[in-house]
Amino acid sequence: MEDLPLLVNHFMREVCREENRPVLDIPQEAITLLSGYAFPGNVRELRFLIHDAVRASHEGTLDMARIRETVSNRADLTPPPQGTRTVFGPELPSLKEVCDDLVQEAMRRTDGNQSLAAQLIGVSRQALNKRLNNMRRKD
């Protein structure tokens, strides 16, 4: 995945050269979307996707519609790469939601023991207690 920007650029230049087209700008959104996609077809799928996006481009920027469509259509069907630990689905939660979920899970795993739960998530018992009180007030 760390080579993704280089590969996208390479494949975009490859198809532009083949079709005698000017090199296109690659929006940062493309790299962001593609970095969250597992590519079940490996690098061949990335190559095809970039070639398709370039061919669909009519301006000086890589066409994002093809990339968005591919990534959104398959994001929930594609398992993460082996060895990758993920806790997120296709939609990312807010930071507050993640913190609340983490606190609740730590409390569940420790049967409500705040000292142990705080150790599990790497915060002080006082910080955990404050978070729990804030969560209770919002319920």
PDB file of C-alpha atoms in Angstrom, residues 75 87-94 97:
ATOM      1  CA  ALA A  75     -15.746  -2.022  -0.220  1.00  0.00           C
ATOM      2  CA  VAL A  87     -12.118  -2.717  13.360  1.00  0.00           C
ATOM      3  CA  PHE A  88     -13.862  -0.507  10.817  1.00  0.00           C
ATOM      4  CA  GLY A  89     -16.423  -1.232   8.155  1.00  0.00           C
ATOM      5  CA  PRO A  90     -16.905   0.800   4.978  1.00  0.00           C
ATOM      6  CA  GLU A  91     -18.113   3.842   6.951  1.00  0.00           C
ATOM      7  CA  LEU A  92     -15.675   5.360   9.414  1.00  0.00           C
ATOM      8  CA  PRO A  93     -17.048   6.313  12.835  1.00  0.00           C
ATOM      9  CA  SER A  94     -16.312   9.647  14.465  1.00  0.00           C
ATOM     10  CA  GLU A  97     -17.775   7.124  18.730  1.00  0.00           C
TER      11      GLU A  97
END
